[in-house]
Each structure stands twice: as C-alpha cells, then as structure tokens.
CSV table of C-alpha atoms in Angstrom, one decimal:
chain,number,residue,atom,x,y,z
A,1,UNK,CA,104.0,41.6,100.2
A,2,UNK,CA,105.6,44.6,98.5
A,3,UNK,CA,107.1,47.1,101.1
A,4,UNK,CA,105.9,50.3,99.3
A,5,UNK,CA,107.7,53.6,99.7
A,6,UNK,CA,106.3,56.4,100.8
A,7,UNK,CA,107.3,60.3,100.3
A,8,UNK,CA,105.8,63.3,101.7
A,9,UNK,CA,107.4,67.1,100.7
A,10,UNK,CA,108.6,68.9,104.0
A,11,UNK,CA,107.2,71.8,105.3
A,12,UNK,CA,106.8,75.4,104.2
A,13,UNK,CA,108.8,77.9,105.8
A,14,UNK,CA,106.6,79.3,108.7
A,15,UNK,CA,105.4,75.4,109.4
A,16,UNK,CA,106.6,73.9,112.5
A,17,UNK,CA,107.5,70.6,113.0
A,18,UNK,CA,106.4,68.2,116.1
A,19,UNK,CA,109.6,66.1,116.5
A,20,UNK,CA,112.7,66.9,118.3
A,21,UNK,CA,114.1,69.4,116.3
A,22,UNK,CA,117.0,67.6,114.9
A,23,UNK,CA,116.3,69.2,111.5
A,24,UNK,CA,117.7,72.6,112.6
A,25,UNK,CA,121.0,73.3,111.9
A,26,UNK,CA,123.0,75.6,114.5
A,27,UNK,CA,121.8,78.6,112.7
A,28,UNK,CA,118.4,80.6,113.2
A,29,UNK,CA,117.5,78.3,109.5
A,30,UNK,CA,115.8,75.7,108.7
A,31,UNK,CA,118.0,72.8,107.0
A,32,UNK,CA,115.3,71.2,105.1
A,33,UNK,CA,117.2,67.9,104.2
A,34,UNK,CA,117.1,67.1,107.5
A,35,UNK,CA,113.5,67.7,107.9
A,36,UNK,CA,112.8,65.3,104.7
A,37,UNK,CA,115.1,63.1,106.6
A,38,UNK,CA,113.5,63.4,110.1
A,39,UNK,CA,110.5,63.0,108.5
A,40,UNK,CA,111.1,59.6,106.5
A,41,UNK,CA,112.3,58.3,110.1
A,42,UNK,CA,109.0,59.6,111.6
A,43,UNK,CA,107.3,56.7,108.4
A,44,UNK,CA,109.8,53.9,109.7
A,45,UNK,CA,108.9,54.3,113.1
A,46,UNK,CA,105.4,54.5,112.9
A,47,UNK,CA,105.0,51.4,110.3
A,48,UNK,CA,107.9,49.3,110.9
A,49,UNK,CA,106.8,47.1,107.5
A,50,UNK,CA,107.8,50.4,105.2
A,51,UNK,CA,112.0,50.3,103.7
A,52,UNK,CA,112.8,53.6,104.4
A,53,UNK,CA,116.7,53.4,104.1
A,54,UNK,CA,116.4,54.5,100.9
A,55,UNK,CA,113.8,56.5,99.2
A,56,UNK,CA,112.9,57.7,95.6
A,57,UNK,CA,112.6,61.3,95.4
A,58,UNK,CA,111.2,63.9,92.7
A,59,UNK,CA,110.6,67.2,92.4
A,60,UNK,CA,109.7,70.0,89.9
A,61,UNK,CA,110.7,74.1,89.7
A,62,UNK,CA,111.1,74.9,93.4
A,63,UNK,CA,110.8,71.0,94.4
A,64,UNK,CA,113.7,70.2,92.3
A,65,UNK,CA,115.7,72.6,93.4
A,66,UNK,CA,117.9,72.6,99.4
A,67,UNK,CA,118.1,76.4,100.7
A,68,UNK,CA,121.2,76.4,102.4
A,69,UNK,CA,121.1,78.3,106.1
A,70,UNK,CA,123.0,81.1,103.7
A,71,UNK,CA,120.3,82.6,101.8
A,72,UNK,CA,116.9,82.3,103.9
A,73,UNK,CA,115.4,85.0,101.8
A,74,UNK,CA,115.5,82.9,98.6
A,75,UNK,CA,113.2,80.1,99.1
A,76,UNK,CA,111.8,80.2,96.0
A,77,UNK,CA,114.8,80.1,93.9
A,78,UNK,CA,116.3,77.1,95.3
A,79,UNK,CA,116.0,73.5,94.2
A,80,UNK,CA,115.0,70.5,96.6
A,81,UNK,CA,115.7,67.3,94.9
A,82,UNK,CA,118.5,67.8,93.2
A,83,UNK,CA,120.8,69.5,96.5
A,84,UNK,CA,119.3,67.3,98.8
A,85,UNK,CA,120.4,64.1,96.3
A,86,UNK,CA,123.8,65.8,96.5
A,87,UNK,CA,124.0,66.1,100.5
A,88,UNK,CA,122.9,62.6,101.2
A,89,UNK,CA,123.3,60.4,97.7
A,90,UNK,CA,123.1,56.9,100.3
A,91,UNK,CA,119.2,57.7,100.6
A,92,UNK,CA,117.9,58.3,97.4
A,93,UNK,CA,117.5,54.9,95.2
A,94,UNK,CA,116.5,56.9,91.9
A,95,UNK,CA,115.7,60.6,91.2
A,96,UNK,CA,113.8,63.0,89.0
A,97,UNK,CA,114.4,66.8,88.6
A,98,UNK,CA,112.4,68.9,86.9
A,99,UNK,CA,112.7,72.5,85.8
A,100,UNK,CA,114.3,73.9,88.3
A,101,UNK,CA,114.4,77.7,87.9
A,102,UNK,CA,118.7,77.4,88.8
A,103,UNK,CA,120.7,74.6,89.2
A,104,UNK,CA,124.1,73.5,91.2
A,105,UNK,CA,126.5,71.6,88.7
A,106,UNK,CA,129.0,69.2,90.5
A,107,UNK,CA,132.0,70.7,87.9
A,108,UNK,CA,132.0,74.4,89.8
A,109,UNK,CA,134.2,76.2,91.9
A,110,UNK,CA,131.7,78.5,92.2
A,111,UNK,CA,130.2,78.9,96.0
A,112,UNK,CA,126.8,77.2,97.3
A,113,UNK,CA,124.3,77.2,95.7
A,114,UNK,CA,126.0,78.4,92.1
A,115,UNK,CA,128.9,75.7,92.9
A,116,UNK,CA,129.6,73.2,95.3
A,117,UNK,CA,133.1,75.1,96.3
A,118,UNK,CA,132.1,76.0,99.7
A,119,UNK,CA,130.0,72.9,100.7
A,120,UNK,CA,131.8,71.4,103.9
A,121,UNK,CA,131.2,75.0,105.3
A,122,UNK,CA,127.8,75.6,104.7
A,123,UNK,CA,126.6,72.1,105.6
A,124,UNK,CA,128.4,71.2,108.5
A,125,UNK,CA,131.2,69.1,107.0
A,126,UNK,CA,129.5,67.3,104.1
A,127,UNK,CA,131.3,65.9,101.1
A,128,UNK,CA,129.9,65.4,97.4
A,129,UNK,CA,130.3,61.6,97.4
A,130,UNK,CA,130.3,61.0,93.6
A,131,UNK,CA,131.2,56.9,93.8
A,132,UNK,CA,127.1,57.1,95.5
A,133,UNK,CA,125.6,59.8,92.9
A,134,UNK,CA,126.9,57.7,89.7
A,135,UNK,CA,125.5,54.7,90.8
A,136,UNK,CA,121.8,56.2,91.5
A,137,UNK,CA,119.4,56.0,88.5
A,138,UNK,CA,118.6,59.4,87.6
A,139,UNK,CA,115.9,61.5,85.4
A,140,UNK,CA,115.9,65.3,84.3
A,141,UNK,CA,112.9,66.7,82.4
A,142,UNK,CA,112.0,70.2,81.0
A,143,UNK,CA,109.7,71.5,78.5
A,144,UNK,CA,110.5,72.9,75.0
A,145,UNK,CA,108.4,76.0,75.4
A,146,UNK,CA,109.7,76.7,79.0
A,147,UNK,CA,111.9,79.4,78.3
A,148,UNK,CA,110.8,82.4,80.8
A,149,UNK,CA,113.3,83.6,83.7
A,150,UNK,CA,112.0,83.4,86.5
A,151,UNK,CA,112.6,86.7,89.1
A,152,UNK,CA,114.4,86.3,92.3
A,153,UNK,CA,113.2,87.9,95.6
A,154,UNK,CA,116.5,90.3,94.6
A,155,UNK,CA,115.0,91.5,91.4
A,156,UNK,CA,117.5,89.4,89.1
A,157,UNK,CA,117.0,86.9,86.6
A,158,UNK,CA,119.6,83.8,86.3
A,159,UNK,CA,121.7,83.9,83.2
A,160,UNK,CA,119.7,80.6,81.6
A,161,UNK,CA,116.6,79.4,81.2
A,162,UNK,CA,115.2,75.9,82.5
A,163,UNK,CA,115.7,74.5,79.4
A,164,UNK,CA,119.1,75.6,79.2
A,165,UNK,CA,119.9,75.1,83.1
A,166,UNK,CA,118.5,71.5,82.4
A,167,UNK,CA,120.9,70.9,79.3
A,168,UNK,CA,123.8,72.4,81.5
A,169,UNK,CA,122.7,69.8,84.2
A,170,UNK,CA,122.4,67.0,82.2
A,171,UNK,CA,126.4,67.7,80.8
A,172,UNK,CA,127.5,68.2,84.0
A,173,UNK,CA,126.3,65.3,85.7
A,174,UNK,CA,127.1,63.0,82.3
A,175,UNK,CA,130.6,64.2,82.5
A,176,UNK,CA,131.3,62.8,85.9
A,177,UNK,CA,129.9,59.4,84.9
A,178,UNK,CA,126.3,59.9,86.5
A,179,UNK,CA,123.6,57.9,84.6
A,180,UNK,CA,120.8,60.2,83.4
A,181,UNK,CA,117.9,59.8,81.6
A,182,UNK,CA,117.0,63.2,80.1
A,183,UNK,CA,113.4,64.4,78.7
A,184,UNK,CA,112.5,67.4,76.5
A,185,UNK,CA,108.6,67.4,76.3
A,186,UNK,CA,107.4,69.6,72.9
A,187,UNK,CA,104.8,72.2,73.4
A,188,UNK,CA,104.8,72.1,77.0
A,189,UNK,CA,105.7,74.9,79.1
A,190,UNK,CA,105.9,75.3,83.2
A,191,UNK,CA,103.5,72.9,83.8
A,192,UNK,CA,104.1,69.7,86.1
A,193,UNK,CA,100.9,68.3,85.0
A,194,UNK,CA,102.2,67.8,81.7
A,195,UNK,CA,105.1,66.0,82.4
A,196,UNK,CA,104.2,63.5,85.0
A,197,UNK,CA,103.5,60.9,82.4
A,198,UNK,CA,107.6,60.7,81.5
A,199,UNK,CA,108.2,61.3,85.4
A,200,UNK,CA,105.3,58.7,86.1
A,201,UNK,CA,106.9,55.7,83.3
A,202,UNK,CA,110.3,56.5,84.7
A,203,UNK,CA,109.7,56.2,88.8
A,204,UNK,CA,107.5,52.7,87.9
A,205,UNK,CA,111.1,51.8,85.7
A,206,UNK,CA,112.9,52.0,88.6
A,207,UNK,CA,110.0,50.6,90.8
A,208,UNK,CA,110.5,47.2,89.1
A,209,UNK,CA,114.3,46.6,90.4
A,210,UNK,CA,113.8,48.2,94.3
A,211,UNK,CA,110.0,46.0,94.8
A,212,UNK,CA,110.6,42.1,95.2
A,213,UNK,CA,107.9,40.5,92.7
C-alpha cells in the first residue's frame, strides 16, 4: 500500500490554531514554519499509516515565498516555500517555487529576508544547512509574460521582476551546487493555473523515487 503524502497550506493571519501553540515564537508573531510543521504532526498523529518525516512542498507568488517575526506588516510580500525549505531542508523531500514576487538568495550578506546574514537571530538560532538543501530535488517556474512589480504594503516596488527574481534564484541556488530544475512557460503571465501542468509532471517525477511500487 502506497503511504501517500499529504499537505495542507497554514493559516491566514487572523486564523487561530487549536493545538498547543508551539508554532508561536517568543514574539507577539506568528512563525508560520512551525505552524506547517505543527500541522504535518497533527496528519501523523491522527493517521499513523501517513510518512510525514518528510514532505513535498510547493508554492506559487505569496506561497512560494516565511514572514519572519520582523516584518508582520508584509505578509503579502513574503515567500513560503522557498524560506521555509531554507529553515528546515531535513523535511522537504523535493520542492517547487513559483513566482514569488521577492526572493532570499543563499549568496547574500544582506539581512532577512533580502539575505540570509542575520538568520540565527531572527529564527532562534537556525543555520542554512546547505549539505541538506543540495541534496533535495528542486523546481523553480515563472512565466515569460510575468513581468509586473508587484507593490508592497510600504508603497515600494522590488528592484526585479519574477522573472528576473526567478533567474537570480535559479543562479544562486546552482552556484552552491543545489540541483534545480528551472521552467519558463511562454505566454503565460501570473497565473498558477497555467503552470500546474510543469509543477504537476515534476511533483509525480519525484513521486516515483519517495512511493515504494
């Protein structure tokens, strides 16, 4: 029998949660990782036949971008998968990224969430583990006509689109030896709906070495 994975996206700001409250850091924030995390632990425990050590995770715009307890008044602008992959690589089995309005290259000195200078301070001691991160499958998509900025809460624009914050991306992450699998889909714009067929063949790709036969 094939232990399927399951993955649910963690609640909206405003939501509450109904477990311990674990996924609170020490601030007044959210840490949203750990509610993702909590939440996979709430799957394990409740059917025992699920693998939930390690999970494969996408996301797209705001889903592939983890809001740090530093900037609670930019939800929007900040990427899930791709963070979260960063702050706990031993979880994820593969991942896709897509779009993301800004990104957070590994090869920064730049503070979170421009850079990863600052991380052990802003996430309670955590360490990029880049070993873990090159030897995870991953997948970064962006379509050719999705070129508009999008506006921060602030007023400002980023300095790159999401086709050139995915190019930067892919470099970054090829440079320090992670494997990616990179997709630019012609005359699509900022719609998920047109990817998920490259997202779709490359999640059942990976599907084939985590599900026995």
């Amino acid at each position: 029998m094939h232990n399927y994975k399951l993955l649910r996206y963690p609640l909206k700001p405003g939501e509450s949660s109904t477990s311990s409250g674990t996924s609170t850091s020490t601030s007044r924030y959210t840490r949203y990782d750990k509610l993702l995390l909590e939440m996979v632990d709430l799957v394990r425990d409740r059917w025992g036949f699920i693998e939930t050590e390690k999970f494969g995770l996408t996301g797209y715009s705001g889903g592939a971008q983890v809001c740090p307890p530093c900037c609670p008044e930019q939800w929007a602008d900040d990427q899930f998968a791709h963070r979260f992959f960063y702050l706990h690589p031993a979880r994820v089995s593969f991942i896709s990224a897509g779009a993301p309005g800004a990104a957070t290259p590994l090869s920064s000195s730049s503070a979170w969430p421009a850079g990863i200078s600052d991380i052990s301070t802003v996430f309670d001691g955590a360490e990029i583990d880049i070993p873990t991160l090159k030897r995870t499958p991953t997948h970064l998509i962006v379509g050719l006509e999705d070129k508009w900025r999008p506006v921060a809460n602030d007023g400002s624009t980023p300095k790159m689109n999401r086709i050139e914050t995915m190019r930067m991306l892919r470099d970054d992450w090829r440079s320090n030896g992670l494997e990616v699998e990179y997709d630019e889909v012609e005359g699509v714009g900022h719609e998920e709906v047109d990817v998920l067929g490259q997202v779709q063949a490359f999640v059942v790709g990976q599907l084939r070495y985590v599900l026995p036969a």
